[in-house]
Coordinates of C-alpha atoms in Angstrom, one line a residue:
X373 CA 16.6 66.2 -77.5
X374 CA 18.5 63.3 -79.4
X375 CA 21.9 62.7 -78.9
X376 CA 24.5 63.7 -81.7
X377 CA 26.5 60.3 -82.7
X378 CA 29.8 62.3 -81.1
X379 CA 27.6 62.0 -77.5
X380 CA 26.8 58.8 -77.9
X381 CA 30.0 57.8 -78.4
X382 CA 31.2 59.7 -75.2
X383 CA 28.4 57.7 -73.4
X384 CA 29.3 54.6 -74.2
X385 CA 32.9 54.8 -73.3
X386 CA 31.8 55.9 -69.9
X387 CA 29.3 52.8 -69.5
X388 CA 32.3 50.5 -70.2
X389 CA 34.3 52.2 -67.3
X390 CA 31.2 52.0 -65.0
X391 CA 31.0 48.3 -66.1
X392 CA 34.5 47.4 -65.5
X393 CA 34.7 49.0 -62.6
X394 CA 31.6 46.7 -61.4
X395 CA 33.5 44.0 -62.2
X396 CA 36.8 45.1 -60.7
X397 CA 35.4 46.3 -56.9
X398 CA 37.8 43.7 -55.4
X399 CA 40.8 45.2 -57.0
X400 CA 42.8 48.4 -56.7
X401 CA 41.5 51.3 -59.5
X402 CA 44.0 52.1 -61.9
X403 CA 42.9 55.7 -63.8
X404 CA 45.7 54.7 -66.6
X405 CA 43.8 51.8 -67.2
X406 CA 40.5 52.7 -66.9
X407 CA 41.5 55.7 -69.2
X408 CA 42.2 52.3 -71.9
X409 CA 38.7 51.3 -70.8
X410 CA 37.4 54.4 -71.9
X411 CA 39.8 55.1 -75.2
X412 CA 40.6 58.4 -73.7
X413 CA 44.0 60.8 -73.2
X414 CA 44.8 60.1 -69.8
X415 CA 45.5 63.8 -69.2
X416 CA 41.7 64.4 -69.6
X417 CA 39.2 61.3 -69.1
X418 CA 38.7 61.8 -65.5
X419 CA 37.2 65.2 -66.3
X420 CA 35.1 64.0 -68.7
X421 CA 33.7 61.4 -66.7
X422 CA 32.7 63.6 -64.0
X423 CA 30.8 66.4 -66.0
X424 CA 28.8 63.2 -67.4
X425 CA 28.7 61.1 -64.6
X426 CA 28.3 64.4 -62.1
X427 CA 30.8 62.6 -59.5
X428 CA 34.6 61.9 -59.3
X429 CA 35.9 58.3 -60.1
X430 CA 36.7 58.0 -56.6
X431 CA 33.2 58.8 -55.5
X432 CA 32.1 56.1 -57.6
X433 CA 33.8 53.4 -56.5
X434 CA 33.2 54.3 -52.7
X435 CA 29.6 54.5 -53.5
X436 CA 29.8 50.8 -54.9
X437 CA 32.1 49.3 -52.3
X438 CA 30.1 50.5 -49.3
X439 CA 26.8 49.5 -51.5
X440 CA 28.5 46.0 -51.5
X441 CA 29.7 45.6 -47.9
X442 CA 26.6 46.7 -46.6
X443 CA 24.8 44.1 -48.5
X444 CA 27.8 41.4 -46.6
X445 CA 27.5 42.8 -43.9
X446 CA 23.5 42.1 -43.7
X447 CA 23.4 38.8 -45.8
X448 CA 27.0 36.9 -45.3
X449 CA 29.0 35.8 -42.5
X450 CA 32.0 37.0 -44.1
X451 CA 34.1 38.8 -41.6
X452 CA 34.3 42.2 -41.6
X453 CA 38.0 42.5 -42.0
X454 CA 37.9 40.8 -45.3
X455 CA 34.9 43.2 -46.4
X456 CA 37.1 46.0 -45.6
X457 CA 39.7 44.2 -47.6
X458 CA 37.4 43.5 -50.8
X459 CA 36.4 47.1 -50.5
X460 CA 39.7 48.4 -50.6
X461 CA 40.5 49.8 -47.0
X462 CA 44.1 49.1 -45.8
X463 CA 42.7 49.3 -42.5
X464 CA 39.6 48.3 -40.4
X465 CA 39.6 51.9 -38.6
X466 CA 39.6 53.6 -42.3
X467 CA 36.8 51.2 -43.4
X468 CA 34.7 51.5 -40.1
X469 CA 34.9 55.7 -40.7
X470 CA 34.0 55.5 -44.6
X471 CA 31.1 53.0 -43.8
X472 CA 29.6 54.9 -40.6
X473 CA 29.7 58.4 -42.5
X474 CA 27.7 57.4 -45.3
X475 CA 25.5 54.5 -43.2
X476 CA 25.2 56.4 -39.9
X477 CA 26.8 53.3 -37.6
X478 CA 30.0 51.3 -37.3
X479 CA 30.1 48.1 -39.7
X480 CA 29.4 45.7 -36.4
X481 CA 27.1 47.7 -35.0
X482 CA 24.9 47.7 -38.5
X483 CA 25.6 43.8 -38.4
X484 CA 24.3 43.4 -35.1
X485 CA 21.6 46.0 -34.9
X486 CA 21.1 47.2 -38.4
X487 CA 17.1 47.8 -39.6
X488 CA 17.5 44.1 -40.9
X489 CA 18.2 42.4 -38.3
X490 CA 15.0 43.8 -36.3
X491 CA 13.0 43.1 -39.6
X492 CA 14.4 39.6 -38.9
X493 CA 13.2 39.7 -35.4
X494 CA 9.3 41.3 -35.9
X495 CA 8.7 38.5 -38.8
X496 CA 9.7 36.2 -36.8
X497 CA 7.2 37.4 -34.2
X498 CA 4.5 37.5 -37.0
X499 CA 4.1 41.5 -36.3
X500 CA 1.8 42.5 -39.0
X501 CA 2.0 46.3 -39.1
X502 CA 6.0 47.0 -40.1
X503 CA 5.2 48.9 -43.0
X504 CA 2.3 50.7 -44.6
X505 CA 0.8 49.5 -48.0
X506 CA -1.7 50.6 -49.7
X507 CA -4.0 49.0 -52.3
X508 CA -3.1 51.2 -55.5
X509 CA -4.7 50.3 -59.4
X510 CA -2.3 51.5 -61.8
X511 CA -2.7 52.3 -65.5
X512 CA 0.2 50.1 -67.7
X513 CA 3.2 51.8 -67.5
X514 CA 6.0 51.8 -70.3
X515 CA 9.6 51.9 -69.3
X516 CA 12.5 52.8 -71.5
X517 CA 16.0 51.1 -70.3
X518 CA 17.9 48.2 -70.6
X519 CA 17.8 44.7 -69.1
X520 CA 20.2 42.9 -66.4
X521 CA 20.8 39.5 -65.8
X522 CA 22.5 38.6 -62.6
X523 CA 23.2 39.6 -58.9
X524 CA 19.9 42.4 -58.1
X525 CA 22.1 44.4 -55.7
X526 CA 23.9 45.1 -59.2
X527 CA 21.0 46.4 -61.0
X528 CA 22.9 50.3 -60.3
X529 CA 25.3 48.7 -63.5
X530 CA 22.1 49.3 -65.9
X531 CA 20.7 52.2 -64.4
X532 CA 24.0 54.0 -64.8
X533 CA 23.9 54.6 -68.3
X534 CA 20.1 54.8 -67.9
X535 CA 20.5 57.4 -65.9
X536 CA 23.5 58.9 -68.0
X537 CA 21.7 58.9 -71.3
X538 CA 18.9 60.3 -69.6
X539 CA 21.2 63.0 -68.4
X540 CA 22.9 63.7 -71.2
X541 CA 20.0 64.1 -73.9
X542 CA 18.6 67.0 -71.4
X543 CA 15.5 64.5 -70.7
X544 CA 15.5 64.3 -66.9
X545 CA 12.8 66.9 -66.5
X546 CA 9.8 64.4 -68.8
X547 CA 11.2 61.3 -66.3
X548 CA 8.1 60.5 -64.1
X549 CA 10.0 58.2 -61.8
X550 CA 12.7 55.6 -62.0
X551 CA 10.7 51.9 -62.0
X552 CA 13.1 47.8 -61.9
X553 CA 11.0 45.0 -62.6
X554 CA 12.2 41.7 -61.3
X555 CA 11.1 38.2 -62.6
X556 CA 12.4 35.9 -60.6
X557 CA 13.1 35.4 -56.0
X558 CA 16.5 35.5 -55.1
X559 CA 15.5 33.2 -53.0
X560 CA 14.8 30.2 -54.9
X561 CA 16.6 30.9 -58.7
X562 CA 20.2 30.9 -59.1
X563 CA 22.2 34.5 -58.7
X564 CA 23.3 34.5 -62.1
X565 CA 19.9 33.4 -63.7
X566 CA 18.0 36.3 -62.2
X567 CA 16.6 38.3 -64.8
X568 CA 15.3 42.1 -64.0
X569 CA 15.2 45.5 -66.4
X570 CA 16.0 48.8 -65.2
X571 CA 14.4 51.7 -67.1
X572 CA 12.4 55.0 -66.4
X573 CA 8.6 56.1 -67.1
X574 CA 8.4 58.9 -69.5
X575 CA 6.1 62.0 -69.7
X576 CA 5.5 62.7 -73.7
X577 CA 7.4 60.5 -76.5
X578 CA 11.1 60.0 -76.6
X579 CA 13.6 59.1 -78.9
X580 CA 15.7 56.3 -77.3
X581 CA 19.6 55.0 -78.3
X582 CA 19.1 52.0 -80.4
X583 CA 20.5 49.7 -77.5
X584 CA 17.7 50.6 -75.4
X585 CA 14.7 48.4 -74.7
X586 CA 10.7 48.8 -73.5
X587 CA 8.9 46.7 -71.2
X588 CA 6.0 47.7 -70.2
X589 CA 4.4 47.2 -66.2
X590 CA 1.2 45.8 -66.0
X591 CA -1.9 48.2 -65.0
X592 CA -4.3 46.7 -62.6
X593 CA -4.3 46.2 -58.5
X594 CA -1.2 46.2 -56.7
X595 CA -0.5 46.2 -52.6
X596 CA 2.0 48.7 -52.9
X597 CA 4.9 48.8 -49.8
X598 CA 6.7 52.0 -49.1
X599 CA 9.9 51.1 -48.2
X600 CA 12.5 53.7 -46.6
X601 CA 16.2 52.6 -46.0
X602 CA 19.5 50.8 -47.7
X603 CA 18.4 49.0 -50.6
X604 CA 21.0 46.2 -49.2
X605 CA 18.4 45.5 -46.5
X606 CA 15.3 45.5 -48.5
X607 CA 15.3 41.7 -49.0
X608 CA 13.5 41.5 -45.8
X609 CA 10.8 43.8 -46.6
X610 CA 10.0 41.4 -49.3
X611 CA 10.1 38.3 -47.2
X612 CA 7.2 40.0 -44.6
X613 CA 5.3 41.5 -47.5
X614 CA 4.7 38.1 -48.8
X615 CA 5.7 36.1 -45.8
X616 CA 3.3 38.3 -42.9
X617 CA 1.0 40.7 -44.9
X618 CA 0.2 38.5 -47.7
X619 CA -1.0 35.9 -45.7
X620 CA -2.7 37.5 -43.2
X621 CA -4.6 39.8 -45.4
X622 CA -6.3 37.1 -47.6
X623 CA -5.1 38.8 -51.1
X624 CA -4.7 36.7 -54.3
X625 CA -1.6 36.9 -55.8
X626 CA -1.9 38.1 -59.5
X627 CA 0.2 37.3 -62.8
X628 CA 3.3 39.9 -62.8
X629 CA 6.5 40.4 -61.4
X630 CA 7.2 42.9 -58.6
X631 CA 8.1 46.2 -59.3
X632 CA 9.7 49.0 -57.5
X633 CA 9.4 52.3 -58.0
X634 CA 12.4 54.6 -56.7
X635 CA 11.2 58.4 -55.0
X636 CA 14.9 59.7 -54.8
X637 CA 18.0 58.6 -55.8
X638 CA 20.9 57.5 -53.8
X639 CA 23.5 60.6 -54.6
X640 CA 21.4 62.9 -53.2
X641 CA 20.8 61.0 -50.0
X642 CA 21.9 58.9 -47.4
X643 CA 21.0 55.6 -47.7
X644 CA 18.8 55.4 -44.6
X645 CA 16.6 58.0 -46.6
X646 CA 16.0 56.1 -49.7
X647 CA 12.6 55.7 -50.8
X648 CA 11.3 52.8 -52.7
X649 CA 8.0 51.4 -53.1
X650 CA 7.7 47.8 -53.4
X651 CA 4.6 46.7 -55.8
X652 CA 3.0 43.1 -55.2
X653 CA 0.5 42.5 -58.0
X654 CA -3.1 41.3 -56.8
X655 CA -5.5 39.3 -58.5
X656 CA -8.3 41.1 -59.8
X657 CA -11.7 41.0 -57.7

């Protein structure tokens, strides 16, 4: 189903408030102001944003914040009271009960004990069984979705109105699976020069907003990691698939980015549920 022009103009003033409010997660919301963002009555923007967006404002911005601090919590040594501050907590107590209800333990405890910090521990004992992969070969996929450049923990900022437009148009029943390629490691190329695309697999054709881009996955042999947990501690995963398994396995890397492929989506569950698969491209035999 295409979108009338009237939709897509409701679309695209809800991306701009799901972009600003990426870029505003240090500071308090204002609805007055994000109903500027979005060129709507004040009296009525919030209820349009949650028949498209299928959540509350509020639920947004928790969902981001605790995204974020979970990712500081694992990968900084920035103290947990100023994550609680950043995430917009007045209080440690209220921050430490918003965090453990959606993340199942206290902020220090996931600092401490969290699933990454015993990924830390088995790589560094070389422990070559954390995860099960499997050697896949996959046809050429096309996705449909738009490109990000930047942080990858903000990826969500793309697949938003992804997901929205997808929504929207009535299109979610042909969506095969939602699929991120990423070109660069974090690692070793500069947070804002990380260049990844966000899109969905299709069933059938589909007529896409004119904004929208295709990239298309390479077919061929993949070791392909399935990964379940918080994408904020996923980083590790990567470092023992081509740190531990790689190299003890005596696989060729081939020519291709990494992919991953997403089995459920993060509104539905909690974030120790998440399923992604992680696919390493092989050389060809």
């Amino acid at each position: 189903m295409q979108m009338s022009q009237q939709q897509l103009s409701y679309r695209k003033r809800i991306d701009r408030v799901v972009n600003y409010i990426y870029d505003h997660l240090d500071e308090p919301i204002d609805l007055q102001l994000l109903a500027d963002v979005a060129c709507m009555s004040p009296y009525h923007w919030h209820r349009v944003y949650r028949a498209i967006q299928g959540e509350t404002i509020a639920a947004t911005v928790k969902r981001l914040r605790l995204h974020r601090a979970a990712g500081q919590l694992a990968h900084s040594k920035i103290s947990i009271e100023e994550i609680a501050e950043r995430s917009g907590y007045s209080s440690l107590a209220a921050f430490s009960r918003a965090f453990t209800q959606i993340y199942g333990q206290p902020p220090a405890q996931f600092r401490r004990a969290g699933a990454h910090v015993k990924l830390q521990e088995a790589i560094a004992q070389g422990e070559g069984h954390l995860y099960p992969v499997e050697i896949k070969t996959i046809e050429a996929q096309t996705l449909i979705g738009l490109p990000h450049q930047g942080d990858y923990m903000d990826i969500g900022r793309v697949f938003e109105p992804v997901f929205g437009w997808l929504g929207q148009a009535g299109l979610l029943p042909q969506m095969r699976h939602a699929m991120a390629i990423y070109y660069h490691d974090p690692d070793s190329v500069p947070e804002p020069d990380l260049q990844s695309f966000a899109g969905a697999v299709m069933e059938g054709d589909v007529e896409m907003p004119e904004h929208f881009q295709t990239r298309v996955v390479k077919g061929g042999r993949y070791a392909v990691l399935r990964y379940r947990g918080a994408y904020a501690e996923m980083a590790d995963a990567y470092r023992w698939l081509f740190g531990t398994w790689l190299t003890t396995n005596g696989y060729e890397l081939g020519d291709a980015p990494c992919v991953e492929a997403y089995r459920n989506n993060p509104r539905e569950v909690s974030p120790a549920d998440l399923l992604t698969d992680i696919y390493l491209p092989l050389a060809e035999v």
